[in-house]
Coordinates of C-alpha atoms and ligand atoms in Angstrom, one line a residue:
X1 CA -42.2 -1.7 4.4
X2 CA -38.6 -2.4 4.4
X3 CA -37.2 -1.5 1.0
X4 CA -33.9 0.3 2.2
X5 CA -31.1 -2.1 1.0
X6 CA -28.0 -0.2 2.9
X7 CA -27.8 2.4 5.8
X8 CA -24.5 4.1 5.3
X9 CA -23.0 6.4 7.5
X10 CA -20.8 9.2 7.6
X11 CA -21.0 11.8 4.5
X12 CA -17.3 13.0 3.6
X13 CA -16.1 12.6 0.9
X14 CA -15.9 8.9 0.2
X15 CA -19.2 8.4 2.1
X16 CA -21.1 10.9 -0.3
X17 CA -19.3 9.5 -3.4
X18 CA -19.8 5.4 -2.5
X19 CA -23.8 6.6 -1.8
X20 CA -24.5 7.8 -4.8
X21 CA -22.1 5.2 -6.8
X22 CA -24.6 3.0 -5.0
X23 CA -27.7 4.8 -6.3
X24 CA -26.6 5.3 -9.7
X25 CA -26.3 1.1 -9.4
X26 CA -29.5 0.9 -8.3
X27 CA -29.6 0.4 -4.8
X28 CA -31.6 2.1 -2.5
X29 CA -29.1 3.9 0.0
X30 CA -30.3 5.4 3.4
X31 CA -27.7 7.8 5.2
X32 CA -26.8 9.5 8.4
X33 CA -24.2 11.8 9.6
X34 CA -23.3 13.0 13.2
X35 CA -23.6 16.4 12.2
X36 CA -27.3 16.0 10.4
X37 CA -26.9 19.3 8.6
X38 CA -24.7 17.7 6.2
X39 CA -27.1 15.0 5.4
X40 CA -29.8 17.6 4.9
X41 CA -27.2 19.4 2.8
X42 CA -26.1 16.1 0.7
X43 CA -29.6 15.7 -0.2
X44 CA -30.5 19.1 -1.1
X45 CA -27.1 19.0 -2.9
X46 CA -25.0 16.4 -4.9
X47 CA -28.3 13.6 -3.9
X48 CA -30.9 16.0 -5.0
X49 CA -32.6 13.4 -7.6
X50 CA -31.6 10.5 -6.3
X51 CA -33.6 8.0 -4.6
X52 CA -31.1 8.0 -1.4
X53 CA -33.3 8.8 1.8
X54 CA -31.4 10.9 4.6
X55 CA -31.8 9.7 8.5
X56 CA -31.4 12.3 11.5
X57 CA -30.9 9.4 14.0
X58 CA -29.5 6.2 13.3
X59 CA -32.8 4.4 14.6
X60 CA -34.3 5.8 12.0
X61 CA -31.6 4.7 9.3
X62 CA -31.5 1.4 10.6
X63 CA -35.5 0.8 11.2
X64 CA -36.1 1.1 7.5
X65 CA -33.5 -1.4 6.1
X66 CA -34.1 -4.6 4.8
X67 CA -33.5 -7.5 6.1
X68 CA -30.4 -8.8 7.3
X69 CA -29.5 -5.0 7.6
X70 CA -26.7 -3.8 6.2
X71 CA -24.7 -1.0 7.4
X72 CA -21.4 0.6 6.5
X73 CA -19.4 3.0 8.5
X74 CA -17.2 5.6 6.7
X75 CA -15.8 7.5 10.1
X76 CA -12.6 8.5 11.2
X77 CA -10.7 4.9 12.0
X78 CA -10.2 3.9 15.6
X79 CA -12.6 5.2 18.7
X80 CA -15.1 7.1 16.4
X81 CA -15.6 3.4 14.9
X82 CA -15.7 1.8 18.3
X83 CA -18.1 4.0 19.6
X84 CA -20.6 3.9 16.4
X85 CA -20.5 -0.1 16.8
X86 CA -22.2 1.1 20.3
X87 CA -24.6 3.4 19.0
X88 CA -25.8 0.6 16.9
X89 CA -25.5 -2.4 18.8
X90 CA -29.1 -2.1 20.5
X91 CA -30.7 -1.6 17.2
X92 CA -29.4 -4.6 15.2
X93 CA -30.1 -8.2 15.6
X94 CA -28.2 -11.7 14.6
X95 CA -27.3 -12.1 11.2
X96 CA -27.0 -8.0 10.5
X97 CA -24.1 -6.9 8.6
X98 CA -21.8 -3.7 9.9
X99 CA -19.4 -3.1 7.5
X100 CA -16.1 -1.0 7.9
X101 CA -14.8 1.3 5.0
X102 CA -12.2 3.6 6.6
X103 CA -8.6 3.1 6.7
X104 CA -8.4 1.2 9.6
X105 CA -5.4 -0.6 11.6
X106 CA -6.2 -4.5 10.4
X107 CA -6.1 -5.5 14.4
X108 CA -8.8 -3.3 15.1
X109 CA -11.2 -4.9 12.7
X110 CA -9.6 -8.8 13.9
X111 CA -10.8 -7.6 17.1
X112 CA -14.3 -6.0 16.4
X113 CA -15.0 -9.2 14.2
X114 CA -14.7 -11.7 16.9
X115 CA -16.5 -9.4 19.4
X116 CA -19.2 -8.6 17.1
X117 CA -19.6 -12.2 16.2
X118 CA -20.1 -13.2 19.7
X119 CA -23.6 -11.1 19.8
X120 CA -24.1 -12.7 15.8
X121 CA -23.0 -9.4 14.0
X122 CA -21.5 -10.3 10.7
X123 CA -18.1 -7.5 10.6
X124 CA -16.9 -6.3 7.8
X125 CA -13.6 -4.7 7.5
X126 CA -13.2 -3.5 3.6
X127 CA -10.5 -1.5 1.8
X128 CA -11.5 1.1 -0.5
X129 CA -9.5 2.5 -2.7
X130 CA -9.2 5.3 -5.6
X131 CA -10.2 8.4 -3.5
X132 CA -12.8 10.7 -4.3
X133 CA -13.6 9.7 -8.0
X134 CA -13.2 6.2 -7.3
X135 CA -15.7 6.3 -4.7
X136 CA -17.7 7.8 -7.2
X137 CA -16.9 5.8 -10.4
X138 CA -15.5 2.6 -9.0
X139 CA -12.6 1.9 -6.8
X140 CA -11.3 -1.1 -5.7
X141 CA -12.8 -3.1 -2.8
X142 CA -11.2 -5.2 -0.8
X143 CA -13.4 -6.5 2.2
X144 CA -12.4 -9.1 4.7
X145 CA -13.8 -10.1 8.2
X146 CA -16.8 -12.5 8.8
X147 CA -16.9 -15.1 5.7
X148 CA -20.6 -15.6 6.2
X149 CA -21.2 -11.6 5.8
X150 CA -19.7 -11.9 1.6
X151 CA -23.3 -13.1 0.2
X152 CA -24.5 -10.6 1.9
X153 CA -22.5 -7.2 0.7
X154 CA -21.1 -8.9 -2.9
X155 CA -23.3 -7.9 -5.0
X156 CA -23.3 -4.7 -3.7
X157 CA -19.5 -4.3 -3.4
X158 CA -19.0 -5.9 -7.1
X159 CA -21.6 -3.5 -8.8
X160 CA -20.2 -0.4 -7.3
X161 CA -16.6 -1.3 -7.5
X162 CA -14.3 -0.6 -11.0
X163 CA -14.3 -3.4 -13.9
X164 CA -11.2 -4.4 -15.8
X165 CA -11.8 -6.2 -18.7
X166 CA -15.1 -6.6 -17.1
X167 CA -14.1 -8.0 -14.0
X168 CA -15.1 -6.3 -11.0
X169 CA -11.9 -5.1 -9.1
X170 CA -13.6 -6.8 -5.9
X171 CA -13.5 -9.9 -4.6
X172 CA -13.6 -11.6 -1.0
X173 CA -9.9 -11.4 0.6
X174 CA -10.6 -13.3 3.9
X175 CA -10.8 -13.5 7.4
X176 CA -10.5 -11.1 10.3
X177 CA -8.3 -8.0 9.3
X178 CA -7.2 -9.6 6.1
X179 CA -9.0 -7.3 3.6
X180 CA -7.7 -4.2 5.9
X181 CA -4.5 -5.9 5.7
X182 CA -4.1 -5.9 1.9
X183 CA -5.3 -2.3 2.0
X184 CA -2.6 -1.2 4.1
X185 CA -0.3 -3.0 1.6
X186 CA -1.8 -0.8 -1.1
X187 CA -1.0 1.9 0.5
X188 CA 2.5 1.0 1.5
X189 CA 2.8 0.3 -2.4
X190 CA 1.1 3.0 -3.0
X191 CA 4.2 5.5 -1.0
X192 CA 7.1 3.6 -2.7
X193 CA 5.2 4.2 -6.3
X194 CA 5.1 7.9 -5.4
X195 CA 8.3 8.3 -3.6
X196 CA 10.1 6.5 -6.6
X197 CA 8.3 8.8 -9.1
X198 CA 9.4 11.7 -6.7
X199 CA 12.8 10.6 -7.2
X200 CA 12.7 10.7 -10.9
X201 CA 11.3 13.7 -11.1
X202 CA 14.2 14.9 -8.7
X203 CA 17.1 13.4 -10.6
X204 CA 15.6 14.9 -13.9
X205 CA 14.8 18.1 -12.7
X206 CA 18.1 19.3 -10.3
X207 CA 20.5 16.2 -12.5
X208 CA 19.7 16.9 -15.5
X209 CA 17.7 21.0 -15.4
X210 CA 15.1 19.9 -17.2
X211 CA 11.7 21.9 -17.1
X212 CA 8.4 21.0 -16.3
X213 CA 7.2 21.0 -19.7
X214 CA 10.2 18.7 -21.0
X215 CA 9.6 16.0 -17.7
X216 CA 5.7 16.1 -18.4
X217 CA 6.4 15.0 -21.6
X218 CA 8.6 12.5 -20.6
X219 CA 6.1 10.9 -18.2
X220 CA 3.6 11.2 -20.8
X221 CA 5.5 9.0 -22.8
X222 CA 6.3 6.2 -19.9
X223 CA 2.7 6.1 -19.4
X224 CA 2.5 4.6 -23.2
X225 CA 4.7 1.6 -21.9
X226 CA 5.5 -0.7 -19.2
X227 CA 5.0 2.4 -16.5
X228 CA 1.2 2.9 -17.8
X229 CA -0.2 3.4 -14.5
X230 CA -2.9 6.0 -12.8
X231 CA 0.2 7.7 -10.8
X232 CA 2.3 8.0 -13.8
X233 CA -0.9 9.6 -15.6
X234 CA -1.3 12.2 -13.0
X235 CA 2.4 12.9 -12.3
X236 CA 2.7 13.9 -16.2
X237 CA -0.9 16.5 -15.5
X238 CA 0.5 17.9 -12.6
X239 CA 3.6 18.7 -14.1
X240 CA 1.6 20.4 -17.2
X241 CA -0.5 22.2 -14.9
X242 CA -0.4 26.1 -15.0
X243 CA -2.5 28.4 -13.3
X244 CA -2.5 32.5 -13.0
X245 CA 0.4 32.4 -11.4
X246 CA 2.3 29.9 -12.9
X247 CA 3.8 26.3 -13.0
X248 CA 1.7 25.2 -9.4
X249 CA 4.1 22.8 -8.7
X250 CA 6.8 25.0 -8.4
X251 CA 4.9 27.2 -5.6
X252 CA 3.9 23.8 -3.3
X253 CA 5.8 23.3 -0.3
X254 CA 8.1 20.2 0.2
X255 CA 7.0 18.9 3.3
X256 CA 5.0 15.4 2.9
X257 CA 1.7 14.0 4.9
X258 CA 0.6 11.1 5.6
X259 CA -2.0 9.6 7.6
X260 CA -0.2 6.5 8.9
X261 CA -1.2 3.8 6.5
X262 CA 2.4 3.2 5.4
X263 CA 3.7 3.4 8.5
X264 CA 1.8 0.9 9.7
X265 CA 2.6 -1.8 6.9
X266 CA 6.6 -0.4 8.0
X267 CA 6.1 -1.2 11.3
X268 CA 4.2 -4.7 10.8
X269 CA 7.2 -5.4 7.9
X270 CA 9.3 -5.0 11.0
X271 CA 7.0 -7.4 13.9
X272 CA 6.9 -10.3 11.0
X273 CA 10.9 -10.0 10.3
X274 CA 10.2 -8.9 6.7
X275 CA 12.3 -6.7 4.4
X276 CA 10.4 -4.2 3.3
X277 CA 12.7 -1.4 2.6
X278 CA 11.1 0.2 -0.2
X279 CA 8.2 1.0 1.9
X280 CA 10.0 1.8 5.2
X281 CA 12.4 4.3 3.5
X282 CA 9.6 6.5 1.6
X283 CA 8.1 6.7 4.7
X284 CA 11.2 7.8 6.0
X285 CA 11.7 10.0 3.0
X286 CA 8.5 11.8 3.9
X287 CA 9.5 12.3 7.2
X288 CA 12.9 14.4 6.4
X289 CA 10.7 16.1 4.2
X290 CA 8.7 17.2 7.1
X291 CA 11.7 18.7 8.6
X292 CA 11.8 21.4 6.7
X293 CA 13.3 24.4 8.3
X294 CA 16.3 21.8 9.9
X295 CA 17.0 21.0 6.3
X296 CA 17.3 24.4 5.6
X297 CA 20.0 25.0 8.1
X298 CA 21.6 21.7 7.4
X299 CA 21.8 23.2 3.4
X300 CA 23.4 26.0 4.3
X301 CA 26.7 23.9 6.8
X302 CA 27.4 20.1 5.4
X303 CA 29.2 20.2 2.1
X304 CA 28.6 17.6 -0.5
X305 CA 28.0 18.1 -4.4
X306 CA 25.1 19.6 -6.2
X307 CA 26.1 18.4 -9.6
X308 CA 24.2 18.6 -12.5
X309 CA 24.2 16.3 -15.6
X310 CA 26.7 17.8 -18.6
X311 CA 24.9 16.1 -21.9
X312 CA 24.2 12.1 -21.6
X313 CA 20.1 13.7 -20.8
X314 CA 18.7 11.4 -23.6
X315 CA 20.6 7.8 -22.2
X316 CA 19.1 8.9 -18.5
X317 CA 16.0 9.5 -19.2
X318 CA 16.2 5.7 -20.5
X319 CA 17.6 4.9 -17.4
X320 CA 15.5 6.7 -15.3
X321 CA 12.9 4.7 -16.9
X322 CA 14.7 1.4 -16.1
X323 CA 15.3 2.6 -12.7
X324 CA 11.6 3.5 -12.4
X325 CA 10.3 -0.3 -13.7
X326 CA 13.0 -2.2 -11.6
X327 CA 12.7 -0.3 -8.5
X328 CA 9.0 -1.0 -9.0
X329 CA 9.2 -4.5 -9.3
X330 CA 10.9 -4.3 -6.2
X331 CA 8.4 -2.6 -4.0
X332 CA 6.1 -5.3 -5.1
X333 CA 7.7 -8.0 -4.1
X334 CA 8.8 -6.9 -1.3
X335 CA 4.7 -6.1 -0.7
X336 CA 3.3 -9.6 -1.6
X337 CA 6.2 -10.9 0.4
X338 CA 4.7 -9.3 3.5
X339 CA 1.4 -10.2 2.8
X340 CA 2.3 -14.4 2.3
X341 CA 4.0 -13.8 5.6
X342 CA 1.2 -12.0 7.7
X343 CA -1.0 -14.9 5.6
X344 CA 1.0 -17.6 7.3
X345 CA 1.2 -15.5 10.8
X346 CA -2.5 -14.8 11.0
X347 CA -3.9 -18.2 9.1
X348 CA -5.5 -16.5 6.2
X349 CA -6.0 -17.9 2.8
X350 CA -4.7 -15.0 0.3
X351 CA -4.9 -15.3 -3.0
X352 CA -2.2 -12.9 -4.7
X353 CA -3.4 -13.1 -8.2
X354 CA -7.2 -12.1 -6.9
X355 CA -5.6 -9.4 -5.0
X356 CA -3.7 -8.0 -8.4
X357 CA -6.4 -8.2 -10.3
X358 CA -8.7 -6.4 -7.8
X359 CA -5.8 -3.5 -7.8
X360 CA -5.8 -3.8 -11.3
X361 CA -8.5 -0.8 -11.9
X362 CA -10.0 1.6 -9.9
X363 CA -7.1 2.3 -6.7
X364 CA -4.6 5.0 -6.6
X365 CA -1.8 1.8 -7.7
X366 CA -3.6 0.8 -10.8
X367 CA -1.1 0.0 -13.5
X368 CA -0.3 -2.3 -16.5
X369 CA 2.1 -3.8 -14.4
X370 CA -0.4 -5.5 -11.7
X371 CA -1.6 -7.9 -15.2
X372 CA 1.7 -9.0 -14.8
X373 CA 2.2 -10.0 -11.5
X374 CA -1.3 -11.6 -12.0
X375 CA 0.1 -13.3 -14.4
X376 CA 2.8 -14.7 -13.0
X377 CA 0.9 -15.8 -9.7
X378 CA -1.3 -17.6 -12.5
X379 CA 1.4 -19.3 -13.6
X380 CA 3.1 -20.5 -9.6
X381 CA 0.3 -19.5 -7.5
X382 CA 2.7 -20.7 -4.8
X383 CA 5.5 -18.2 -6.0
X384 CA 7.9 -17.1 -3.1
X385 CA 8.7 -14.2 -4.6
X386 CA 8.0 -12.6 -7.5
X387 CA 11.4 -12.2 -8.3
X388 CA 11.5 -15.7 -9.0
X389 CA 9.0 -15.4 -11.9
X390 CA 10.9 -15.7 -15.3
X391 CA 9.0 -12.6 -16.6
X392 CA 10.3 -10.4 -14.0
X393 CA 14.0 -12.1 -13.6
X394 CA 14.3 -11.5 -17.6
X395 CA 12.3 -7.6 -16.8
X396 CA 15.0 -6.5 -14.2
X397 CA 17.4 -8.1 -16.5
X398 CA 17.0 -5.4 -19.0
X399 CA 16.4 -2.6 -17.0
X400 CA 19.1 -3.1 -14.3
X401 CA 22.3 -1.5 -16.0
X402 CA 20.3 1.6 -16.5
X403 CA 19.4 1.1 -13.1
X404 CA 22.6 1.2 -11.8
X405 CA 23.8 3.7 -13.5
X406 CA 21.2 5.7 -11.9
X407 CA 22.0 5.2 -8.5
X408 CA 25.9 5.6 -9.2
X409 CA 25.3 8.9 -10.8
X410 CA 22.5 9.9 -8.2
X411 CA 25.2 9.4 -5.2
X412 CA 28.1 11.4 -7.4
X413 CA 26.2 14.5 -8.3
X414 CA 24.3 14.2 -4.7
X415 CA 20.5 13.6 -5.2
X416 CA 19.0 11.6 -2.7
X417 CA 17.4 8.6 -4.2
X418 CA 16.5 6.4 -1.3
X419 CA 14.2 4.6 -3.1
X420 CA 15.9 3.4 -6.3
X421 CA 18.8 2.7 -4.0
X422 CA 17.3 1.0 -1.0
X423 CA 15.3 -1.0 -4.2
X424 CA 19.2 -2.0 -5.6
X425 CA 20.5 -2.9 -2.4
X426 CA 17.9 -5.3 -2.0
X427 CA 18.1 -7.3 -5.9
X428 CA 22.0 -7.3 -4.7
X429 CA 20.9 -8.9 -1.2
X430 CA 18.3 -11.4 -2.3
X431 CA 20.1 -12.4 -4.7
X432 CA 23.7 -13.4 -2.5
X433 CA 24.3 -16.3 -2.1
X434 CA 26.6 -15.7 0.8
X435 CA 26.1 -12.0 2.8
X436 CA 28.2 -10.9 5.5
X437 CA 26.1 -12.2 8.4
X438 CA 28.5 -14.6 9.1
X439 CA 30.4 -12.2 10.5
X440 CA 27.5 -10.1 12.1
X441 CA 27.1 -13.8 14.1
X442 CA 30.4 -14.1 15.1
X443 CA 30.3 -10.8 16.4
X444 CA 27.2 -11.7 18.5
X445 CA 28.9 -14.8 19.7
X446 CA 31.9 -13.0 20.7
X447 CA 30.2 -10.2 23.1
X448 CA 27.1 -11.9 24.6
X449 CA 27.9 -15.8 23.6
X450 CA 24.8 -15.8 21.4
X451 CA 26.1 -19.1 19.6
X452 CA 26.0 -19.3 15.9
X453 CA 25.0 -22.6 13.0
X454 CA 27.8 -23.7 11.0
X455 CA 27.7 -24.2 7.3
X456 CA 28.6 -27.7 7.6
X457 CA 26.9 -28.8 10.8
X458 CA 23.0 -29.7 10.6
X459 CA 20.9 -26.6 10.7
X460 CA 19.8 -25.9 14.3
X461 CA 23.3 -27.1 15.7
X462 CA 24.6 -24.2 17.6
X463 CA 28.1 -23.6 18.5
X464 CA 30.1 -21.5 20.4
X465 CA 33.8 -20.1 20.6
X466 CA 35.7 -19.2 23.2
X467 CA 36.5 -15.6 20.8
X468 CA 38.5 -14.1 24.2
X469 CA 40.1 -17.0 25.7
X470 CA 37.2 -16.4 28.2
X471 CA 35.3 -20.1 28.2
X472 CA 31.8 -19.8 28.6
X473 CA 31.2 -23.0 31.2
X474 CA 27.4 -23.2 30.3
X475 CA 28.2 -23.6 26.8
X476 CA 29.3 -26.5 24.8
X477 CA 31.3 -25.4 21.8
X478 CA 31.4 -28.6 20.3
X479 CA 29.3 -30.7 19.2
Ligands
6PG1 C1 -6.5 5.2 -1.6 C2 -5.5 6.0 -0.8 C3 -6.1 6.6 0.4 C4 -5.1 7.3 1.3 C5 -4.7 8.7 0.8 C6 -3.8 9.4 1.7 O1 -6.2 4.1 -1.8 O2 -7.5 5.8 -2.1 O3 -4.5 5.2 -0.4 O4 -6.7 5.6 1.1 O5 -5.7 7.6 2.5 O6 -4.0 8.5 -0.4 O7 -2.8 8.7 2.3 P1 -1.6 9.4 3.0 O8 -2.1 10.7 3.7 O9 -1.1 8.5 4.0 O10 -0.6 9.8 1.9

């Protein structure tokens, strides 16, 4: 009989935790793992109880599912997912589902949908986010690829994934890599959250010399407000957090990771001609990180102040706070900005105040602040940028002097604050009416005769000048 309603495969982590989320849900789960020790081990272990069934082959996984068959891959993105689509090809038929829930690059699962289609295969490509206990408790799901594959895996996504005000942080994103796509965004969001938070923390503890104690307070109490978010929460625990040895904090190496997620939405920002600066420069701020023992040279030669704070600790910790919430808003719009634009390059449908409310619970950006922007997609769902919403114009309003007061004091006692600053630069930008790019143009004109518009000439008009006294023959400079 086939009773099995999902063969999943691939028991780290996030596959172990999503199984038995699934279970406790009351589905019955089937698994496999390459290495089938681990299966044997999940079931003697954390499954022991459960109804999930463990597979040594993936015949037998997929031989006792239901109906279409449904089954989700939680490998290593890129050839391990390639060659698993393989492995499973010959035992699936038309209408089966495969669904994706690694952090994979959105043009692999663009591509493995229209492949897969051709032989019928419904793809799936689904973000998942909230690591290991949201796996477990309910993260946030974002799954795109074949539309006719949502019936199919929705009730399963929405039961499993986290509610907010008991709506389940899961809904259909789209086509092709689309539901990839708004992962990756996540995650690029999910950097310029952290790397601002970093530079708080930074600015509070060599600016200002306060302790860990005094700055876990201090986050404590910006959770309370407009900052309530998940990475606030934990920021203020790991700051509290002693162990036999000490503050741990203290004894962790500077040198960031990643896995590539937000250099992939920097390098897309880049392809689509989108300014995402936030995002670019924490991953750039992880990078110098990385270099370590060149820092440490570099700290010992280049002069340049190390100045700390004297008094004033109370007013900037209000306007670290402002800093925090503006730089914030900042990263998000530059975020959903991307996202309209890869809408409009790839012809999907997104619908930003779905995709806030689905990050509203559950992922590693969860926060207060995503109601908002919700909110004010509710209000304009054709908003341009959220900058443009009243609510945030009249938010950054109120939070910008302290802002820049940060950023000014940041670059005369010497702290790097990429972030806030990269953040400041681009308010200042967006909102210039006139930038210096007329001059960047004329510039281009006047070495390699790239022509420019003029202000007063019809948009599209080009014109060039003889800069050099050198006329260009092939080029008519008026109109
Ligand atoms: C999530 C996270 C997760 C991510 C890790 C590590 O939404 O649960 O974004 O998907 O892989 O946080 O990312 P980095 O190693 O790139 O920091």
């Amino acid at each position: 009989m086939l009773e099995v309603d999902i063969g999943l495969i691939g028991l780290a982590v996030m596959g172990q935790n999503l199984a038995l989320n699934m279970n406790d849900h009351g589905f019955t789960v089937a698994v496999f793992n390459r290495s089938v020790t681990r299966v044997d081990e999940f079931l003697a272990g954390s499954a022991k109880d459960t109804q999930i069934i463990g597979a040594h082959s993936i015949e037998s996984l997929v031989s006792g599912l239901r109906l279409p068959r449904r089954v989700m891959m939680m490998v290593k993105a890129g050839d391990a997912v390639d060659s698993l689509i393989g492995q499973l090809l010959p035992h699936l038929s038309p209408g089966d589902i495969v669904i994706d829930g690694g952090n994979e690059l959105f043009t692999n699962t663009s591509r493995r949908m229209a492949e897969l289609a051709s032989q019928g295969i419904l793809y799936v490509g689904t973000g998942i986010s909230g690591g290991e206990e949201g796996a477990r408790q309910g993260p946030s799901i974002m799954p795109g690829g074949n539309p006719d594959a949502w019936p199919q895996v929705q009730e399963i996504f929405q039961a499993i994934a986290a509610r907010v005000d008991d709506q389940p942080c899961c809904d259909w994103i789209g086509a092709g890599g689309s539901g990839r796509y708004v992962k990756m965004v996540h995650n690029g969001i999910e950097y310029g959250d952290m790397q601002l938070i970093g530079e708080a923390y930074d600015f509070m503890r060599r600016g200002m010399g306060l302790s860990q104690g005094q700055m876990a307070a201090v986050f404590g109490r910006w959770n309370t407000g407009v900052l309530d978010s998940y990475l606030i929460e934990i920021t203020a625990k790991i700051l509290d957090f002693v162990d036999d040895e000490g503050p741990t904090l203290e004894r962790i190496l500077d040198r960031a990771g990643q896995k590539g997620t937000g250099k992939w939405a920097g390098i897309n920002a880049l392809e689509l001609g989108i300014p995402l600066t936030l995002i670019g420069e924490s991953v750039f701020a992880r990078c110098l990180s990385a270099m370590k023992a060149e820092r440490l040279k570099a700290a010992a030669f280049l002069p340049g102040p190390n100045g700390v704070l004297i008094g004033q600790a109370e007013e900037f910790t209000a306007y670290l706070h402002d800093a925090l919430y503006a730089a914030k808003i900042m990263s998000y719009a530059q975020g959903f900005m991307l996202m309209r634009e890869a809408a409009k390059a790839y012809g999907w449908q997104l619908n930003y105040g779905s995709i806030s409310l689905l990050w509203r619970g559950g992922c590693i950006i969860r926060s207060a602040f995503l109601g908002d922007i919700k909110q004010a997609f509710d209000n304009n769902p054709a908003l341009e940028n959220l900058l443009l919403d009243e609510f945030f114009r009249d938010a950054i309003n109120q939070a910008q002097s302290g802002w820049r007061k940060v950023v000014g004091k940041a670059a005369e006692l010497g702290i790097p604050t990429p972030g806030f600053s990269a953040a400041l630069a681009y308010y200042d930008g967006y909102r210039s009416a006139s930038l210096p790019a007329n001059l960047l143009q004329a510039q281009r004109d006047y070495f390699g005769a790239h022509t420019y518009e003029r202000i007063d000439r019809p948009r599209g008009q080009m014109f060039h000048t003889d800069w050099a006294g050198n006329r260009n023959p092939k080029l008519d400079d008026q109109p």
